[in-house]
Amino acid sequence: MLETTEAPMTVTHLPQTLEPRNPGMPLEMERVMRVRANRSAIERRAASLPGRRSLKKDFQAAWLARAISCIDLTTLAGDDTPGRVARLCAKAKQPVREDLLAALGLEGLTTGAVCVYHDMIAPAVQALEGSGIPVAAVSTGFPAGLSPFPLRVAEIGESVKAGAREIDIVISRRLVLTGDWEGLYDEMRQFREACGEAHVKAILATGELGTLQNVARASMVCMMAGADFIKTSTGKEGVNATLPVSLVMMRAIREYYEETGYRVGYKPAGGISKAKDALTYLALVKEELGDRWLRPDLFRFGASSLLGDIERQLEHHVTGAYSASWRHAIA
Amino acid sequence: MSVKEIFESMEYGPAPESAAEALSWLADRGNRFGQFIDGAFTAPGAPFESRNPASGDVLATLTQATQADVDAAVSAARAAQGKWEKIGGPARARHLYAIARLVQKHARLFAVLETLDNGKPIRESRDIDIPLVARHFYHHAGHAQLMESEMPGREALGVCGQIIPWNFPLLMLAWKVAPALAMGNTVVLKPAEWTSLTALLFADICRQAGLPKGVVNIVTGDGAVGEMITAAEVDKIAFTGSTEVGRKIREATAGSGKALTLELGGKSPYIVFEDADLDSAVEGLVDAIWFNGGQVCCAGSRLLVQEGIAERFHAKLKARMEKLRIGDPLDKCIDVGAIVDPVQRERIAAMVEGSDGEVFQPGPCPEGCFYPPTLISGLSPASKLMQDEIFGPVLVSTTFRTPSEAVQLADNTRYGLAASVWSENINTALDIAPKLAAGVIWVNGSNMFDAAAPFGGLRESGFGREGGPEGLQAYTRDARKPKALKPIAPFGGDEAEPQPVDRTAKLYIGGKQARPDGGYARAVNDRRGKLIGQAPLANRKDLRNAVEAARGAAAWSSASAHTRAQVIYYIGENLSARAEEFAATLDRMTGARTGASEVEKSVERLFTYAAWADKFDGRIASVPLRGAALAMRAPCGVIGGFCPDAFPLLGLVSLMAPAIAMGNRAILVASEPFPLAATEFYQVLETSDVPGGVVNILTGSHAELAPAMAGHMDIEAVWSFSGADLSAEIERGAAGNLKRSWVNYAQDRDWMRADGEGRAFLEAATEVKTVWIPWGA
């Protein structure tokens, strides 16, 4: 593992501090087309995983805390205001009640990032100042990605200028659905360039890609084009993050790492709201990618309500009594 | 370790399942058990210990059953059987349903006890074994319910002796007990001596379910008890275990008339094509060879990888092996538990030590009765470990170049239990799957089981199926009562009269008339003692030649059913054209006047099987799968048959027609006293487009040919309806390659009526191959 345990809890979670950034590589169609994803076998693996791995007591608590450290605490609503975003940022800085963190010995725990729309970047940056927590912005005509291409590229630049250190872009699904892998590669390349120093997460919108094979290929193309993270969903599709999709994307990441030596991060987003589900995702990461990926620089949950469930589980761990949601601060 | 430290290390930590309930169940019974006979436990006797392989702790003291115990169990089962059968299917269904419910209610107790006793991970006993047990009883409750309406003319066999192995103790019990009980049989079951505890808990469940006394009897002990059951007055033996013991049981029961099903060893191929989803294929291997520590008869233990991807695949596989967690089977986070017993562990270790391949084992492995997941690569088919079953977490591997070479390598084994094929190409997968010599084939998967899908092997993996309606055949019989067969002696005499032109009857081998190797013939006389011809006496070399010819005629097995039907119709047509001549030959030979009606019936029978050729379909089993499990009917291959002495033409046709209709090639030994109809019949075959080698006809002494036929390693099945009492000889000889045998036990069959044809013949002429095809775009 590259990370040292002495690293302060407030270490900035940007990959460049820990890991060489994926520079991308030329599009190699042979590698893209070689990818296979057998749905039934993948679903079997995903279905049996929760029964194969189990976490109890302190281990469960520690893993749940780890999950918190990997959350992109998110608000992506039309009625977001600076006030609302400030509340969210406060929660990101203090995701769990102080007494509980003290009992766990995990003072200073924060979420991985805060994720907002462009207009909310400035209030978020302000609210998080000094915390080291990066602001991520969804971009490129999120969630559908169907606004004019120059505007989508320009949007990235605006967001970076506004202080976002992570940009969650959406790919053009039609490029996948029509098999225009060169088109996807070029689009992703330009998004990456527009991001500059900011890290780019490629949202594949897997719920709209039709097949796991497409998910696997799109993952590979986006990584070749320099994605720092690949991410499942906007949270706005009919189906968002699932274990089978995650398995496919993680295996693509592993394959890319084995061939290039660059670690690309993974972010499942949407639909993960239970502590138990978070543990399953972390176990899947540990099994398929390895321990190195169990850090916020390589793994994030895109989630809004997950934190609340984890807080209640942690209180139960500390006190032995089942908790209630109103005992924990809302965002 | 503090929470903060774990937060950094992200280790899994212990996740133990409590053994308390299971241990107190044992303690409540004094940790000592007798036999379960006639609804009650007997007092404990000669003790042996049942241990937890993971810890070495003694779990309970069990009793080695005595001959008196076995006798008592069989008598109890016998006494209970009549009433159990008579209460009817729906009533039996209620009992089986109650058992299924009780298994579910006590699921965790069963699972924990199984893991304690056997060493398999609690994840497997909890998520796989026990749910499949409940499913098996539910499914068979349904078969009991429907028996009277769906299986007219079938009845229970009676008392079934059942001997099961230690790898899936309760599941194998369920596979044996559920169909037996559903069909109205009663059972005497012996669990393996290393793993009897869940069977004893099951006995308790039977009491709770209110099962009538004596319907289920459980006796414990080692192989000696198994031998007692095999020798006892039972109507059937069902055995799951090693091929070696299976062979002994075949020999021991030969000629006894006891029905027999054997589910034996395997060395199942796991074929990965270059266009497979390699990561999923690697994961599939985890379920194939590291499921239950590889102590699985159908484990995918022989990896065949296409050459171009072999290196990549092995690298992925080794990386996956590093992630397997080995240790305390009661830990919910463990992938590979304990080996069932130190004896078995030593056996595995010794086999691996003797290997000539490159051995890879990820470290570390806990001390004690554990063995690490092992990959031995770089082997060739000639390597011992490519051929011998290891029965442990050891995968051997080699490479192939083409699809046909994959099949060749896969089938290069004495076994034929299961196989996996991995390819994303539907053409490759569906072409290869049915070509494999295996009773169960998984496309893009491994170790899938369900009560509705027949399971069982080919070749030395045994015979008989468990699961689905196909499995019920093994627990029922034709309700018609057979009569004893009256021997027919050939007519003697030495009176000769000049023939217009001398004719020489020959053997018919490979589509050609052949003189007998030995150069001997036997005079055939009519009733008045007049010589009517000479029949060649075939010897073992003629048989050898016939088998070679039949083996060579493999194209017949892949010909379309329509084509086969056309040929059989054509035989009927040509026979009909020569009806009078055949009738006269028959009358002259047998001295009866039934020749004309026999010929007529023979033509009809040919038409019957021509009709059946494209209608004895397989089935799509209703398994819980997005996809299909096809229970296909495949030809056995080469079938040898001894024709009945009576009805010299009809008897021959009655064996030949179902065999070739289903795609087999046949070697038929004609009626011994009346061989000359058969030697005329080959002329009909010659004019009917029957490809050479598909039907081969020998004449001569049944008794002399029987050992050669039964012992021939390249024959898949032997049928005997001979007037000579060959049943014991054939069944004993069949033990050699465990070929299927169907013999008459000196019972007659009414060849002129329905008894002489139909499903029984078609079933004997086919093997059920279950092909699992999961799909998903």
XYZ file of N, CA, C and O in Angstrom, chain B residues 217-372:
624
model
N -35.377 -45.691 7.901
C -34.517 -46.301 8.910
C -33.095 -45.881 8.609
O -32.677 -45.893 7.449
N -32.372 -45.501 9.649
C -31.000 -45.033 9.427
C -30.048 -45.848 10.291
O -30.215 -45.921 11.516
N -29.108 -46.483 9.619
C -28.105 -47.263 10.348
C -26.740 -46.641 10.095
O -26.454 -46.181 8.998
N -25.918 -46.613 11.132
C -24.617 -45.946 11.020
C -23.492 -46.968 11.077
O -23.657 -48.072 11.601
N -22.386 -46.559 10.527
C -21.203 -47.428 10.571
C -20.392 -47.310 9.311
O -20.681 -46.506 8.439
N -19.367 -48.159 9.209
C -18.447 -48.056 8.088
C -18.899 -48.910 6.908
O -20.042 -49.357 6.849
N -17.979 -49.142 6.003
C -18.290 -49.880 4.791
C -18.853 -51.274 5.042
O -19.615 -51.793 4.215
N -18.499 -51.857 6.172
C -19.017 -53.200 6.478
C -20.545 -53.168 6.576
O -21.230 -54.117 6.155
N -21.066 -52.071 7.119
C -22.528 -51.940 7.219
C -23.127 -51.784 5.818
O -24.185 -52.345 5.507
N -22.407 -51.056 4.980
C -22.833 -50.917 3.595
C -22.926 -52.280 2.916
O -23.886 -52.559 2.182
N -21.935 -53.103 3.176
C -21.954 -54.446 2.582
C -23.142 -55.252 3.090
O -23.765 -56.006 2.343
N -23.458 -55.088 4.372
C -24.624 -55.807 4.928
C -25.914 -55.363 4.243
O -26.769 -56.191 3.934
N -26.012 -54.075 4.009
C -27.229 -53.571 3.345
C -27.296 -54.107 1.923
O -28.353 -54.542 1.449
N -26.147 -54.102 1.255
C -26.109 -54.581 -0.126
C -26.547 -56.038 -0.201
O -27.227 -56.463 -1.141
N -26.150 -56.797 0.820
C -26.466 -58.225 0.814
C -27.868 -58.518 1.345
O -28.380 -59.631 1.184
N -28.495 -57.527 1.965
C -29.779 -57.775 2.641
C -30.912 -57.967 1.630
O -30.745 -57.751 0.432
N -32.047 -58.376 2.163
C -33.228 -58.609 1.321
C -33.880 -57.271 0.962
O -34.959 -56.945 1.443
N -33.203 -56.527 0.132
C -33.763 -55.252 -0.316
C -34.042 -55.352 -1.809
O -33.542 -56.243 -2.492
N -34.857 -54.447 -2.304
C -35.242 -54.498 -3.719
C -34.389 -53.582 -4.579
O -34.419 -53.659 -5.791
N -33.674 -52.695 -3.922
C -32.844 -51.760 -4.687
C -31.687 -51.275 -3.835
O -31.834 -51.115 -2.623
N -30.578 -51.043 -4.504
C -29.462 -50.367 -3.853
C -29.208 -49.071 -4.627
O -29.103 -49.067 -5.850
N -29.156 -47.988 -3.876
C -28.770 -46.702 -4.461
C -27.501 -46.280 -3.749
O -27.473 -46.200 -2.518
N -26.476 -46.052 -4.524
C -25.181 -45.747 -3.919
C -24.591 -44.495 -4.536
O -24.611 -44.319 -5.757
N -24.078 -43.627 -3.708
C -23.257 -42.514 -4.186
C -21.936 -42.608 -3.463
O -21.906 -42.718 -2.232
N -20.862 -42.612 -4.230
C -19.546 -42.723 -3.615
C -18.496 -43.003 -4.664
O -18.648 -42.609 -5.815
N -17.462 -43.710 -4.266
C -16.325 -43.901 -5.174
C -16.639 -44.934 -6.244
O -17.452 -45.836 -6.047
N -15.965 -44.800 -7.371
C -16.133 -45.748 -8.468
C -15.692 -47.146 -8.022
O -16.310 -48.147 -8.378
N -14.659 -47.183 -7.208
C -14.146 -48.466 -6.727
C -15.220 -49.234 -5.948
O -15.470 -50.421 -6.204
N -15.864 -48.553 -5.016
C -16.897 -49.228 -4.223
C -18.121 -49.516 -5.099
O -18.743 -50.572 -4.982
N -18.433 -48.592 -5.993
C -19.565 -48.798 -6.897
C -19.397 -50.082 -7.700
O -20.351 -50.853 -7.895
N -18.189 -50.288 -8.140
C -17.904 -51.487 -8.933
C -18.131 -52.746 -8.081
O -18.719 -53.723 -8.538
N -17.700 -52.677 -6.834
C -17.892 -53.833 -5.940
C -19.376 -54.107 -5.723
O -19.808 -55.256 -5.668
N -20.149 -53.038 -5.602
C -21.586 -53.215 -5.380
C -22.224 -53.821 -6.633
O -23.083 -54.696 -6.542
N -21.765 -53.357 -7.793
C -22.291 -53.952 -9.043
C -22.011 -55.462 -9.061
O -22.870 -56.263 -9.404
N -20.786 -55.820 -8.666
C -20.444 -57.244 -8.661
C -21.265 -57.996 -7.628
O -21.793 -59.075 -7.892
N -21.398 -57.390 -6.445
C -22.081 -58.082 -5.356
C -23.565 -58.294 -5.639
O -24.160 -59.283 -5.203
N -24.175 -57.351 -6.350
C -25.615 -57.474 -6.584
C -25.926 -58.158 -7.924
O -27.089 -58.343 -8.262
N -24.873 -58.525 -8.663
C -25.095 -59.098 -9.995
C -26.036 -60.292 -9.932
O -25.851 -61.192 -9.107
N -27.027 -60.274 -10.767
C -27.942 -61.402 -10.884
C -28.972 -61.508 -9.776
O -29.837 -62.380 -9.807
N -28.888 -60.599 -8.798
C -29.807 -60.703 -7.653
C -31.187 -60.158 -8.000
O -32.142 -60.392 -7.273
N -31.272 -59.393 -9.077
C -32.546 -58.768 -9.401
C -32.771 -57.477 -8.643
O -33.788 -56.810 -8.826
N -31.826 -57.088 -7.798
C -31.960 -55.802 -7.094
C -31.692 -54.678 -8.086
O -30.687 -54.690 -8.792
N -32.579 -53.727 -8.107
C -32.343 -52.561 -8.955
C -31.122 -51.826 -8.408
O -30.836 -51.885 -7.211
N -30.409 -51.153 -9.299
C -29.179 -50.503 -8.851
C -28.999 -49.169 -9.550
O -29.153 -49.058 -10.772
N -28.694 -48.155 -8.758
C -28.233 -46.900 -9.347
C -26.943 -46.512 -8.645
O -26.809 -46.682 -7.429
N -26.003 -46.010 -9.442
C -24.686 -45.672 -8.924
C -24.331 -44.261 -9.362
O -24.419 -43.934 -10.539
N -23.955 -43.448 -8.392
C -23.480 -42.102 -8.726
C -22.063 -42.031 -8.178
O -21.863 -42.002 -6.968
N -21.090 -42.062 -9.097
C -19.716 -42.334 -8.683
C -18.793 -41.147 -8.944
O -19.239 -40.013 -8.938
N -17.556 -41.447 -9.174
C -16.559 -40.387 -9.262
C -16.590 -39.617 -10.556
O -17.422 -39.857 -11.430
N -15.658 -38.686 -10.670
C -15.576 -37.894 -11.883
C -14.241 -37.185 -11.986
O -13.469 -37.132 -11.021
N -13.977 -36.705 -13.160
C -12.803 -35.858 -13.404
C -13.285 -34.876 -14.460
O -12.910 -34.930 -15.623
N -14.189 -34.027 -14.029
C -14.983 -33.263 -14.980
C -14.185 -32.139 -15.627
O -13.510 -31.370 -14.942
N -14.281 -32.041 -16.958
C -13.548 -30.999 -17.665
C -14.220 -29.640 -17.508
O -15.439 -29.548 -17.371
N -13.390 -28.627 -17.546
C -13.847 -27.235 -17.449
C -13.168 -26.511 -18.600
O -11.979 -26.226 -18.571
N -13.942 -26.294 -19.656
C -13.370 -25.846 -20.920
C -13.562 -24.343 -21.087
O -14.687 -23.846 -21.018
N -12.470 -23.633 -21.306
C -12.555 -22.185 -21.478
C -12.059 -21.810 -22.873
O -10.879 -22.000 -23.193
N -12.973 -21.291 -23.675
C -12.615 -20.844 -25.017
C -12.114 -19.396 -24.967
O -12.412 -18.659 -24.026
N -11.385 -19.023 -26.016
C -10.746 -17.698 -26.022
C -11.762 -16.559 -25.997
O -11.436 -15.460 -25.597
N -13.005 -16.853 -26.421
C -13.995 -15.781 -26.439
C -14.875 -15.787 -25.192
O -15.942 -15.200 -25.171
N -14.414 -16.465 -24.137
C -15.193 -16.496 -22.898
C -15.005 -15.196 -22.120
O -14.045 -14.467 -22.342
N -15.923 -14.924 -21.227
C -15.738 -13.869 -20.220
C -14.763 -14.455 -19.205
O -15.151 -15.227 -18.328
N -13.501 -14.116 -19.356
C -12.457 -14.805 -18.583
C -12.592 -14.590 -17.076
O -12.376 -15.510 -16.292
N -12.942 -13.371 -16.679
C -13.086 -13.127 -15.245
C -14.212 -13.974 -14.668
O -14.090 -14.531 -13.574
N -15.304 -14.084 -15.411
C -16.414 -14.913 -14.926
C -16.033 -16.381 -14.945
O -16.449 -17.147 -14.082
N -15.240 -16.772 -15.934
C -14.806 -18.174 -15.989
C -13.893 -18.494 -14.811
O -13.956 -19.594 -14.253
N -13.074 -17.537 -14.421
C -12.233 -17.732 -13.230
C -13.122 -17.878 -11.995
O -12.941 -18.776 -11.175
N -14.102 -17.004 -11.906
C -15.015 -17.068 -10.766
C -15.787 -18.390 -10.775
O -16.065 -18.982 -9.731
N -16.146 -18.831 -11.962
C -16.836 -20.116 -12.090
C -15.984 -21.256 -11.568
O -16.496 -22.211 -10.970
N -14.690 -21.145 -11.771
C -13.790 -22.191 -11.263
C -13.797 -22.234 -9.744
O -13.658 -23.307 -9.137
N -13.935 -21.067 -9.142
C -14.012 -21.038 -7.673
C -15.186 -21.905 -7.220
O -15.078 -22.690 -6.275
N -16.297 -21.778 -7.944
C -17.480 -22.589 -7.595
C -17.343 -24.026 -8.074
O -18.086 -24.903 -7.637
N -16.441 -24.251 -9.012
C -16.308 -25.597 -9.565
C -15.394 -26.463 -8.717
O -15.748 -27.590 -8.371
N -14.216 -25.935 -8.365
C -13.216 -26.796 -7.739
C -12.926 -26.413 -6.292
O -12.402 -27.216 -5.531
N -13.290 -25.195 -5.893
C -13.061 -24.854 -4.488
C -14.347 -24.831 -3.683
O -14.359 -24.484 -2.507
N -15.428 -25.182 -4.318
C -16.695 -25.419 -3.620
C -16.533 -26.716 -2.826
O -16.071 -27.729 -3.369
N -16.843 -26.635 -1.536
C -16.714 -27.809 -0.664
C -15.315 -28.412 -0.750
O -15.155 -29.639 -0.750
N -14.335 -27.536 -0.875
C -12.949 -28.000 -0.906
C -12.655 -28.981 -2.017
O -11.755 -29.807 -1.909
N -13.423 -28.881 -3.099
C -13.194 -29.792 -4.223
C -13.621 -31.216 -3.942
O -13.424 -32.106 -4.767
N -14.225 -31.430 -2.791
C -14.685 -32.782 -2.442
C -16.082 -32.980 -3.013
O -17.063 -33.173 -2.293
N -16.140 -32.896 -4.314
C -17.409 -32.914 -5.027
C -17.223 -33.833 -6.229
O -16.271 -33.669 -6.994
N -18.133 -34.793 -6.379
C -17.943 -35.768 -7.459
C -17.945 -35.093 -8.822
O -17.248 -35.509 -9.726
N -18.714 -34.007 -8.964
C -18.818 -33.361 -10.268
C -17.958 -32.104 -10.343
O -18.168 -31.243 -11.186
N -16.983 -31.986 -9.443
C -16.123 -30.798 -9.432
C -15.460 -30.617 -10.791
O -14.992 -31.579 -11.387
N -15.427 -29.383 -11.257
C -14.695 -29.075 -12.494
C -13.217 -29.097 -12.154
O -12.638 -28.092 -11.797
N -12.615 -30.271 -12.254
C -11.269 -30.450 -11.717
C -10.204 -30.476 -12.801
O -9.032 -30.505 -12.523
N -10.653 -30.504 -14.054
C -9.708 -30.613 -15.178
C -9.913 -29.398 -16.063
O -10.849 -29.333 -16.846
N -9.014 -28.434 -15.937
C -9.152 -27.190 -16.694
C -8.529 -27.350 -18.076
O -7.370 -27.737 -18.187
N -9.312 -27.050 -19.093
C -8.816 -27.062 -20.466
C -8.978 -25.645 -21.011
O -10.100 -25.171 -21.153
N -7.881 -24.980 -21.278
C -7.936 -23.589 -21.736
C -7.385 -23.503 -23.146
O -6.375 -24.134 -23.466
N -8.038 -22.692 -23.952
C -7.541 -22.512 -25.315
C -6.153 -21.851 -25.248
O -5.924 -20.926 -24.459
N -5.262 -22.343 -26.088
C -3.850 -21.991 -25.963
C -3.576 -20.493 -25.944
O -2.800 -20.004 -25.128
N -4.240 -19.764 -26.842
C -3.951 -18.339 -26.992
C -4.214 -17.505 -25.744
O -3.638 -16.436 -25.572
N -5.085 -17.958 -24.884
C -5.420 -17.171 -23.690
C -4.918 -17.828 -22.424
O -5.165 -17.344 -21.316
N -4.210 -18.943 -22.566
C -3.856 -19.741 -21.386
C -3.054 -18.933 -20.370
O -3.329 -18.967 -19.173
N -2.093 -18.175 -20.868
C -1.226 -17.444 -19.946
C -2.022 -16.399 -19.164
O -1.930 -16.302 -17.941
N -2.818 -15.644 -19.917
C -3.645 -14.614 -19.264
C -4.599 -15.240 -18.262
O -4.793 -14.749 -17.160
N -5.203 -16.337 -18.681
C -6.193 -16.974 -17.823
C -5.549 -17.490 -16.537
O -6.082 -17.322 -15.448
N -4.403 -18.114 -16.679
C -3.738 -18.637 -15.479
C -3.325 -17.513 -14.531
O -3.392 -17.667 -13.314
N -2.913 -16.395 -15.125
C -2.534 -15.256 -14.270
C -3.748 -14.763 -13.489
O -3.677 -14.511 -12.283
N -4.868 -14.646 -14.164
C -6.100 -14.212 -13.492
C -6.500 -15.224 -12.415
O -6.935 -14.865 -11.316
N -6.365 -16.488 -12.759
C -6.759 -17.551 -11.836
C -5.903 -17.514 -10.571
O -6.421 -17.599 -9.449
N -4.597 -17.350 -10.758
C -3.715 -17.319 -9.590
C -4.035 -16.109 -8.709
O -4.045 -16.212 -7.480
N -4.307 -14.974 -9.360
C -4.656 -13.785 -8.586
C -5.933 -14.037 -7.781
O -6.046 -13.645 -6.619
N -6.871 -14.732 -8.391
C -8.123 -15.028 -7.686
C -7.881 -15.983 -6.528
O -8.481 -15.848 -5.459
N -7.013 -16.951 -6.746
C -6.720 -17.922 -5.688
C -6.135 -17.247 -4.450
O -6.391 -17.665 -3.328
N -5.349 -16.167 -4.694
C -4.759 -15.445 -3.558
C -5.829 -14.846 -2.658
O -5.585 -14.538 -1.507
N -7.009 -14.639 -3.209
C -8.082 -13.994 -2.438
C -8.929 -14.993 -1.655
O -9.791 -14.597 -0.872
N -8.750 -16.270 -1.913
C -9.576 -17.256 -1.216
C -9.191 -17.293 0.259
O -8.003 -17.294 0.603
N -10.185 -17.341 1.094
C -9.920 -17.381 2.534
C -10.153 -18.799 3.048
O -11.231 -19.359 2.871
N -9.132 -19.342 3.647
C -9.186 -20.725 4.122
C -9.181 -20.702 5.641
O -8.409 -19.953 6.242
N -10.025 -21.506 6.240
C -9.990 -21.556 7.704
C -11.276 -22.067 8.310
O -12.014 -22.824 7.668
N -11.524 -21.628 9.552
C -12.646 -22.106 10.359
C -13.939 -22.124 9.546
O -14.478 -21.079 9.188
N -14.456 -23.309 9.283
C -15.656 -23.389 8.431
C -16.881 -22.703 9.024
O -17.807 -22.360 8.285
N -16.865 -22.497 10.340
C -18.020 -21.810 10.939
C -17.913 -20.294 10.790
O -18.827 -19.563 11.174
N -16.791 -19.816 10.248
C -16.663 -18.388 10.009
C -17.410 -18.037 8.720
O -17.216 -18.674 7.682
N -18.248 -17.030 8.799
C -19.102 -16.687 7.658
C -18.331 -16.026 6.524
O -18.884 -15.705 5.495
N -17.064 -15.800 6.755
C -16.224 -15.098 5.795
C -15.175 -16.045 5.199
O -14.137 -15.598 4.741
N -15.462 -17.330 5.225
C -14.474 -18.328 4.786
C -14.926 -18.959 3.467
O -16.100 -19.262 3.281
N -13.986 -19.117 2.549
C -14.314 -19.719 1.252
C -14.017 -21.216 1.226
O -14.715 -21.977 0.568
N -12.930 -21.595 1.878
C -12.540 -23.007 1.849
C -12.374 -23.477 3.285
O -11.580 -22.911 4.041
N -13.148 -24.467 3.657
C -13.140 -24.954 5.030
C -12.150 -26.083 5.228
O -11.094 -26.146 4.578
N -12.511 -26.987 6.135
C -11.618 -28.100 6.453
C -11.873 -29.256 5.495
O -12.945 -29.387 4.926
N -10.848 -30.089 5.315
C -11.027 -31.348 4.599
C -11.727 -32.300 5.567
O -11.526 -32.235 6.780
N -12.557 -33.167 5.037
C -13.493 -33.913 5.889
C -12.821 -34.729 6.980
O -13.367 -34.882 8.083
N -11.613 -35.234 6.698
C -10.953 -36.087 7.681
C -9.454 -36.090 7.370
O -9.064 -35.981 6.209
N -8.617 -36.229 8.400
C -7.164 -36.267 8.139
C -6.777 -37.342 7.120
O -5.832 -37.152 6.353
N -7.513 -38.427 7.090
C -7.205 -39.488 6.121
C -7.321 -38.951 4.696
O -6.458 -39.183 3.849
N -8.390 -38.207 4.456
C -8.620 -37.643 3.133
C -7.563 -36.578 2.826
O -7.063 -36.487 1.707
N -7.215 -35.799 3.834
C -6.205 -34.759 3.631
C -4.884 -35.378 3.202
O -4.214 -34.885 2.292
N -4.512 -36.466 3.858
C -3.254 -37.141 3.502
C -3.305 -37.686 2.085
O -2.330 -37.636 1.341
N -4.462 -38.220 1.721
C -4.641 -38.778 0.378
C -4.403 -37.687 -0.683
O -3.704 -37.889 -1.661
N -4.987 -36.512 -0.437
C -4.843 -35.400 -1.379
C -3.375 -34.972 -1.451
O -2.805 -34.832 -2.530
N -2.767 -34.805 -0.270
C -1.376 -34.335 -0.220
C -0.464 -35.305 -0.955
O 0.418 -34.891 -1.716
N -0.689 -36.592 -0.772
C 0.166 -37.595 -1.407
C 0.023 -37.525 -2.930
O 1.008 -37.627 -3.662
N -1.196 -37.326 -3.397
C -1.393 -37.262 -4.845
C -0.695 -36.044 -5.434
O -0.079 -36.110 -6.495
N -0.793 -34.910 -4.741
C -0.172 -33.689 -5.256
C 1.347 -33.821 -5.227
O 2.043 -33.415 -6.159
N 1.867 -34.438 -4.174
C 3.328 -34.609 -4.082
C 3.867 -35.431 -5.246
O 4.981 -35.214 -5.699
N 3.068 -36.356 -5.712
C 3.528 -37.203 -6.800
C 3.358 -36.590 -8.180
O 3.595 -37.247 -9.184
N 2.966 -35.313 -8.222
C 2.650 -34.724 -9.531
C 3.891 -34.276 -10.286
O 4.889 -33.861 -9.706
N 3.792 -34.334 -11.616
C 4.909 -33.899 -12.457
C 4.673 -32.501 -13.018
O 5.406 -32.030 -13.868
N 3.636 -31.826 -12.557
C 3.325 -30.503 -13.102
C 3.865 -29.391 -12.229
O 4.574 -29.607 -11.238
N 3.531 -28.166 -12.623
C 3.947 -27.001 -11.854
C 2.850 -26.698 -10.839
O 1.717 -26.410 -11.214
N 3.213 -26.791 -9.565
C 2.207 -26.659 -8.503
C 2.175 -25.241 -7.971
O 3.207 -24.683 -7.603
N 0.990 -24.655 -7.961
C 0.820 -23.320 -7.383
C -0.163 -23.391 -6.223
O -1.269 -23.896 -6.368
N 0.291 -22.904 -5.067
C -0.596 -22.825 -3.906
C -0.416 -21.456 -3.269
O 0.694 -21.104 -2.908
N -1.493 -20.672 -3.155
C -1.355 -19.389 -2.485
C -1.174 -19.642 -0.991
O -1.745 -20.579 -0.457
N -0.410 -18.842 -0.348
C -0.252 -19.058 1.091
C -1.096 -18.086 1.852
O -1.656 -17.186 1.262
N -1.173 -18.212 3.148
C -0.804 -19.389 3.921
C -2.025 -20.255 4.159
O -3.157 -19.815 3.969
N -1.805 -21.466 4.603
C -2.917 -22.374 4.907
C -2.845 -22.738 6.379
O -1.760 -23.009 6.893
N -3.989 -22.708 7.076
C -3.949 -23.016 8.509
C -3.439 -24.439 8.785
O -3.549 -25.310 7.935
N -2.883 -24.607 9.963
C -2.482 -25.941 10.415
C -3.729 -26.795 10.620
O -4.821 -26.274 10.792
N -3.523 -28.093 10.619
C -4.647 -28.978 10.897
C -5.172 -29.600 9.624
O -4.460 -29.744 8.635
N -6.450 -29.939 9.672
C -7.039 -30.689 8.562
C -7.488 -29.744 7.440
O -8.667 -29.701 7.078
N -6.548 -28.961 6.943
C -6.849 -28.017 5.858
C -5.892 -28.289 4.713
O -4.761 -28.722 4.929
N -6.360 -28.015 3.503
C -5.466 -28.149 2.362
C -5.662 -26.934 1.463
O -6.807 -26.539 1.187
N -4.563 -26.328 1.027
C -4.720 -25.075 0.271
C -5.270 -25.308 -1.126
O -5.035 -26.357 -1.722
